[in-house]
CSV table of C-alpha atoms in Angstrom, one decimal:
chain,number,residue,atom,x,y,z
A,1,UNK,CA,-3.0,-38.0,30.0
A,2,UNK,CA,-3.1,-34.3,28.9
A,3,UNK,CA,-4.6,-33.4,26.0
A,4,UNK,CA,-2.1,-31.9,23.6
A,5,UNK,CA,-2.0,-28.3,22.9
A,6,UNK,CA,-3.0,-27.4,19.0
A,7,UNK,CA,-4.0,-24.3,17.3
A,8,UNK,CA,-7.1,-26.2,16.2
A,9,UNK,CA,-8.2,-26.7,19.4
A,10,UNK,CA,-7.8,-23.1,20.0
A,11,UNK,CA,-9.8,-22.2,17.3
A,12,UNK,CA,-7.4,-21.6,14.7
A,13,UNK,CA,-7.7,-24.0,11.8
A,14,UNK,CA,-4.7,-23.4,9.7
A,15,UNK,CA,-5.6,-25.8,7.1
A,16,UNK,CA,-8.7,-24.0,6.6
A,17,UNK,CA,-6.3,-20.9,6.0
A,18,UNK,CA,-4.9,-22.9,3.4
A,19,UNK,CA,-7.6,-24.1,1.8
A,20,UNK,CA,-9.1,-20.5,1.7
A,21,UNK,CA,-5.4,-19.2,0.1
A,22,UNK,CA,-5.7,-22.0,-2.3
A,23,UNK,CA,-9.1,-20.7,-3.5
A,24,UNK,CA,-7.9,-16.9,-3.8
A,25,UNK,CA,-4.6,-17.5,-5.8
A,26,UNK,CA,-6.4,-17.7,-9.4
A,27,UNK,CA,-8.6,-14.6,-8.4
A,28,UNK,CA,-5.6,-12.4,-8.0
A,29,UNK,CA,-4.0,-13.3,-10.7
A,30,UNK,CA,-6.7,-11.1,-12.8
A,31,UNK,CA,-5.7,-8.0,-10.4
A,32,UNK,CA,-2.1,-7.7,-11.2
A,33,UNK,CA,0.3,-5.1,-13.3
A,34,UNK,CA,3.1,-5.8,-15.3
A,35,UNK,CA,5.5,-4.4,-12.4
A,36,UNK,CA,4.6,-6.9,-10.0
A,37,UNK,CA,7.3,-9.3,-8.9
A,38,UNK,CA,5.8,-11.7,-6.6
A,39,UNK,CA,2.7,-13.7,-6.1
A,40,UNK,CA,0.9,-13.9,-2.6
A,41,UNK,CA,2.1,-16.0,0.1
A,42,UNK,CA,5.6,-14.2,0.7
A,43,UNK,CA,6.1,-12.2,3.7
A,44,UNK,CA,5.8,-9.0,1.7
A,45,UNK,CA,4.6,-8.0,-1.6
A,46,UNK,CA,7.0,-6.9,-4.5
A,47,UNK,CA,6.3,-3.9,-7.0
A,48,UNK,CA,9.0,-2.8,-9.5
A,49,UNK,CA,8.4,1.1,-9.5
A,50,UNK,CA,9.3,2.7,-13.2
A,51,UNK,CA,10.7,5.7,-12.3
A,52,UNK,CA,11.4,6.2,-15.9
A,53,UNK,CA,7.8,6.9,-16.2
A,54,UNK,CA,7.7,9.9,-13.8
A,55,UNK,CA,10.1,12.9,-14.0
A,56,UNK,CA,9.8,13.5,-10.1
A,57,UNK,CA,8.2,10.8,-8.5
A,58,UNK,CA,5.8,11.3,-5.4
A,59,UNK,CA,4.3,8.1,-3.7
A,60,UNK,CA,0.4,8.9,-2.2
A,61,UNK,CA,-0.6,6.0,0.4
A,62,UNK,CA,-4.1,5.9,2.1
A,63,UNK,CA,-5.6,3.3,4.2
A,64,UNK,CA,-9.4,3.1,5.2
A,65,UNK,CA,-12.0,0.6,5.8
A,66,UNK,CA,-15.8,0.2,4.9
A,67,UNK,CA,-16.9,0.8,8.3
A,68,UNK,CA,-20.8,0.0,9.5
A,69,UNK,CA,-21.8,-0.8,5.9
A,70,UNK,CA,-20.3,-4.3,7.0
A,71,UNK,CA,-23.2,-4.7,9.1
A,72,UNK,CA,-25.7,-4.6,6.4
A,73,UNK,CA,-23.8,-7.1,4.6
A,74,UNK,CA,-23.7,-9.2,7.4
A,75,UNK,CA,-27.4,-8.8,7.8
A,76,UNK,CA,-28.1,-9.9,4.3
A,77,UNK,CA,-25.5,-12.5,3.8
A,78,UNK,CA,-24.0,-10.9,0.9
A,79,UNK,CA,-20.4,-10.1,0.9
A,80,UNK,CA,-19.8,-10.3,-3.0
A,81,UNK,CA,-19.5,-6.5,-3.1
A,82,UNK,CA,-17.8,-5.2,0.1
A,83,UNK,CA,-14.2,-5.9,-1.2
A,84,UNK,CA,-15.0,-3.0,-3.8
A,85,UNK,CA,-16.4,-0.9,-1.1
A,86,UNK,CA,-12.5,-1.3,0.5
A,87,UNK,CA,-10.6,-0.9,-2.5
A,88,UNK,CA,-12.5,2.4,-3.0
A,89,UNK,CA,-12.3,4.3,-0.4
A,90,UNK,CA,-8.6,4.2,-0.6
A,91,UNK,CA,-7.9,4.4,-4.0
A,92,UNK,CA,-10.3,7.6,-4.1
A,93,UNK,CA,-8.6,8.9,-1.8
A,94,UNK,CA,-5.6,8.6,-3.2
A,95,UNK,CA,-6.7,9.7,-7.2
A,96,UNK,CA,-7.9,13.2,-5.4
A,97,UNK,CA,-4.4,14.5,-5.3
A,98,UNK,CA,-3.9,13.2,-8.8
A,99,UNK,CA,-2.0,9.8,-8.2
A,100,UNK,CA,-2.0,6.9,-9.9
A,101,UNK,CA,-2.9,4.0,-7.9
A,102,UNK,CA,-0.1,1.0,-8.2
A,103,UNK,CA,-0.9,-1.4,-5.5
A,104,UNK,CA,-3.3,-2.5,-2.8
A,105,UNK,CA,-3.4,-4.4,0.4
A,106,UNK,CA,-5.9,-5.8,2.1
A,107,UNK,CA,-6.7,-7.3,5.6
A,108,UNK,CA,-9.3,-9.3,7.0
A,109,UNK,CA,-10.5,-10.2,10.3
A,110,UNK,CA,-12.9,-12.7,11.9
A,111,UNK,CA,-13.4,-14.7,14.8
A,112,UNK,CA,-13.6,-18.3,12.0
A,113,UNK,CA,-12.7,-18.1,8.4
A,114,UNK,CA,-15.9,-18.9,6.3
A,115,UNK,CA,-14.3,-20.0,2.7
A,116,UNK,CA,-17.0,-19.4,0.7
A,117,UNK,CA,-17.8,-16.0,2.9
A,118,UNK,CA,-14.1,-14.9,2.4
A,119,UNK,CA,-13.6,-15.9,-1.1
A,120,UNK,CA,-16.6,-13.6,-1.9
A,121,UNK,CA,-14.7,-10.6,-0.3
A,122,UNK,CA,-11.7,-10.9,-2.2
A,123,UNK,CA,-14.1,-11.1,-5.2
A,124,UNK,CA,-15.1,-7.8,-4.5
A,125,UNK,CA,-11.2,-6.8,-4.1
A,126,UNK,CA,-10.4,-8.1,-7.0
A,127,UNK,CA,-13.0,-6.7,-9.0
A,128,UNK,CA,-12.5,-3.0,-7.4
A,129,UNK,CA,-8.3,-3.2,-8.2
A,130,UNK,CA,-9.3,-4.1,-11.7
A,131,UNK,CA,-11.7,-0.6,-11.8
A,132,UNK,CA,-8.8,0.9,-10.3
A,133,UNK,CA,-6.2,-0.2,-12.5
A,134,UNK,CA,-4.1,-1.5,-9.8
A,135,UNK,CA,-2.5,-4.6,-8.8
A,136,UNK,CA,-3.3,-6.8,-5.1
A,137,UNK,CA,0.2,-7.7,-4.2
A,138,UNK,CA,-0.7,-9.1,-1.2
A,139,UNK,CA,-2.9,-9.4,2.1
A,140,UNK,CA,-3.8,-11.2,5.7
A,141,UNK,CA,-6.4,-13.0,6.9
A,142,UNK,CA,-6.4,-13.2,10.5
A,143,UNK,CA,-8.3,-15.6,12.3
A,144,UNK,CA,-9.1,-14.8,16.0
A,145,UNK,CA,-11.1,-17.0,18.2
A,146,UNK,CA,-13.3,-15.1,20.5
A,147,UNK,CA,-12.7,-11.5,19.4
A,148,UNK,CA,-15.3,-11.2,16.8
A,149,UNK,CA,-19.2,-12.4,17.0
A,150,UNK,CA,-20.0,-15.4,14.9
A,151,UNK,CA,-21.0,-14.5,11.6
A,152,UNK,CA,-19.0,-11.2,12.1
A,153,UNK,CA,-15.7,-9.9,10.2
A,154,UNK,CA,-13.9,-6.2,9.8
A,155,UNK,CA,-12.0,-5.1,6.9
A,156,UNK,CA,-8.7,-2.7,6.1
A,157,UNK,CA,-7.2,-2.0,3.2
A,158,UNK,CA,-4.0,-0.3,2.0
A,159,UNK,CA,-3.3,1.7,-1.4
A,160,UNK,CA,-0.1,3.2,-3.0
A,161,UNK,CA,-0.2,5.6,-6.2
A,162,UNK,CA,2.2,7.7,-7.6
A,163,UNK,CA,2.2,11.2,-9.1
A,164,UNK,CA,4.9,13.8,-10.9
A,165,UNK,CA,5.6,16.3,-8.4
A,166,UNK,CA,4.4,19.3,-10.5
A,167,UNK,CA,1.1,17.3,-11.2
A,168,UNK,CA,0.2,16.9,-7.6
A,169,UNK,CA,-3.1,18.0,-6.6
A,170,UNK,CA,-3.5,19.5,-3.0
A,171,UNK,CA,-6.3,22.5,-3.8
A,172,UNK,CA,-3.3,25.4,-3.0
A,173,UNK,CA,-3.9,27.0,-6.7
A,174,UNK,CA,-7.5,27.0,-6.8
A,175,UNK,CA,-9.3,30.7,-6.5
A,176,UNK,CA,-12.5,32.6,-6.7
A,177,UNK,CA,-13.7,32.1,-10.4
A,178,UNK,CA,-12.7,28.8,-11.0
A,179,UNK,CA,-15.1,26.6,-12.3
A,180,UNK,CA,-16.9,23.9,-10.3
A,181,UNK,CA,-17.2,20.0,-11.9
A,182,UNK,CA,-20.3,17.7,-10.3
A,183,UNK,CA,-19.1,13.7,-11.0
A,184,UNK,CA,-22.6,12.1,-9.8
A,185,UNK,CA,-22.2,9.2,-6.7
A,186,UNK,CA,-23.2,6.0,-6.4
A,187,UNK,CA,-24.9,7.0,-2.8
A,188,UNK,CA,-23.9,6.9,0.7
A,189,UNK,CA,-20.2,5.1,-0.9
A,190,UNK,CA,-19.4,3.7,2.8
A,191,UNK,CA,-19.9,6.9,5.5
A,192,UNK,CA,-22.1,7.9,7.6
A,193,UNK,CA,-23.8,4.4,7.8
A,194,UNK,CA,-23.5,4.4,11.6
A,195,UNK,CA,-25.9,7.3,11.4
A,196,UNK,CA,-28.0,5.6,8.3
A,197,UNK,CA,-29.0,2.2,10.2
A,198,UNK,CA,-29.9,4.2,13.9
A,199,UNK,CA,-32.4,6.7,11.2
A,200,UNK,CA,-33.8,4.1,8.8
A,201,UNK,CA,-33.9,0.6,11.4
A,202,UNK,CA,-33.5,2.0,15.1
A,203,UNK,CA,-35.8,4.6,14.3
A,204,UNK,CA,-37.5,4.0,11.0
A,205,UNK,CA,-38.1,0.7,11.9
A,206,UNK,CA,-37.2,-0.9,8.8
A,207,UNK,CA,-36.0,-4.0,7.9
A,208,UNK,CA,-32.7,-4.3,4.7
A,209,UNK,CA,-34.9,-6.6,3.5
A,210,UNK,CA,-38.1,-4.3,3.1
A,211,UNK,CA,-39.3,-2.6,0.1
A,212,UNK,CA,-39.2,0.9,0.1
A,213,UNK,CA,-41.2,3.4,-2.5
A,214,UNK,CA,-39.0,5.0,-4.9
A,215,UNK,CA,-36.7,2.0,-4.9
A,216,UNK,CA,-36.1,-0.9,-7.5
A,217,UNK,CA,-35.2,-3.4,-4.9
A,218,UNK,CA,-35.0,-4.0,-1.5
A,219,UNK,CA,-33.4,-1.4,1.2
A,220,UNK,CA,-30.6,-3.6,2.0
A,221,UNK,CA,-29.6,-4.4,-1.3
A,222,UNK,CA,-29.6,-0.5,-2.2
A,223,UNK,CA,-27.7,0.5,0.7
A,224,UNK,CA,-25.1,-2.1,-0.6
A,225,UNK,CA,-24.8,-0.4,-3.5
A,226,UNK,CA,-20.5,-0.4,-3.8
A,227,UNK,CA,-18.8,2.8,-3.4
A,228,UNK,CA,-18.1,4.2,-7.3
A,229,UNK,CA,-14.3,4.3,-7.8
A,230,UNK,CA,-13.4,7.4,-9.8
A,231,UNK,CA,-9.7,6.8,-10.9
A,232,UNK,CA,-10.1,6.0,-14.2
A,233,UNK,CA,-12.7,9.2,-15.2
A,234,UNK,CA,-10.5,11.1,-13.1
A,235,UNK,CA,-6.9,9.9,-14.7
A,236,UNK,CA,-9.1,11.0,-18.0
A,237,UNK,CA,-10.1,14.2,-17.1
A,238,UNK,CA,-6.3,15.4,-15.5
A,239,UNK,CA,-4.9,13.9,-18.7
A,240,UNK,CA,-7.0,16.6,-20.5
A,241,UNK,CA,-7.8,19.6,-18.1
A,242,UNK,CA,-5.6,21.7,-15.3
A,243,UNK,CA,-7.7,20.3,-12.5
A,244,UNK,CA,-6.4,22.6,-9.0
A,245,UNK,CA,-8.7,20.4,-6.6
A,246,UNK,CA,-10.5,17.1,-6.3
């Protein structure tokens, strides 16, 4: 008799999705605005825009990942922090040309969904909307058999902020003279780590879990330090200063 076809027996274990939803549902409820109009399991997320706040709306979307850092998480089992990394880099990059963010998305992909893995991720999320003041309206988590190595998973995310037309940042205004404002990193944030684990394990021939001088705890731990997310000091400082370029 033949065997009958089943997405478990393909790999895909859909009541494991569910299970992992389950989990998330009460984490996002602590990353959400008052314009929000849906919770998460609809085909799309809803967000009531209040165009009464804004004289000449202009939405700012970005979408970026956390690239190679994911590695180092992976190495050291320790994913609580990653989800921040993912809300930051687009959120930053939308607060550089003065917009507020409003909403994030977020996607997830690995070969088999780990719960307690993936619930950590969308810890981090949730934690890094919450710095950001915006709200997780919605995300996937796509399980696909055979396209990722064990243990392995990639991340996306999605970010949409809104800024008055005349308050738009885009450096055209700025001009010899003009003063220059540091705002101190937390680190590498999540670049150039393709380039950072060839110089400090390829060819430094270090381990994340090695203690380096100089350094309070070990390299791996350090390196996962989450990317700083600078919406809320920035909000501050256009709120109070004619800033021409972030």
């Amino acid at each position: 008799m033949q065997e009958k076809m089943t997405y478990s027996a393909a790999g895909v274990d859909i009541d494991r999705a569910n299970s992992f939803v389950e989990r998330i549902k009460p984490l996002i409820k602590g990353a959400s605005r008052r314009e929000v109009m849906s919770g998460i399991g609809g085909f799309g997320g809803l967000f009531h825009l209040d165009i009464g706040k804004n004289r000449d709306p202009i939405l700012v979307s970005s979408t970026d990942g956390v690239g190679t850092k994911l590695k180092i998480a992976q190495m050291m089992d320790k994913h609580d922090t990653v989800g921040i990394d993912l809300v930051a880099m687009s959120v930053n990059d939308v607060i550089v040309q003065g917009a507020e963010p409003l909403f994030f998305l977020d996607y997830i992909a690995t070969g088999k969904i780990h719960i307690e893995t993936t619930v950590q991720i969308v810890e981090g999320v949730v934690r890094g909307c919450q710095e950001a003041g915006c709200a997780l309206i919605g995300g996937e988590t796509a399980e696909m058999p055979g396209f990722y190595p064990a243990g392995e998973y990639d991340l996306a995310g999605f970010c949409v902020g809104v800024v008055d037309a005349d308050k738009l940042i885009d450096g055209s205004d700025i001009r010899v003279g003009d003063r220059i404002v540091g705002i101190a990193s937390s680190g590498l944030h999540s670049n150039g780590f393709s380039l950072a684990r060839r110089v400090l394990f390829d060819e430094g021939k270090l381990h994340p879990n090695d203690r380096v001088d100089g350094l309070e705890q070990p390299l791996g731990l350090e390196l996962l330090k989450p990317t700083k997310i600078y919406v809320k000091p920035i909000l501050n400082l256009i709120k109070n200063f004619n800033i021409l370029g972030l």
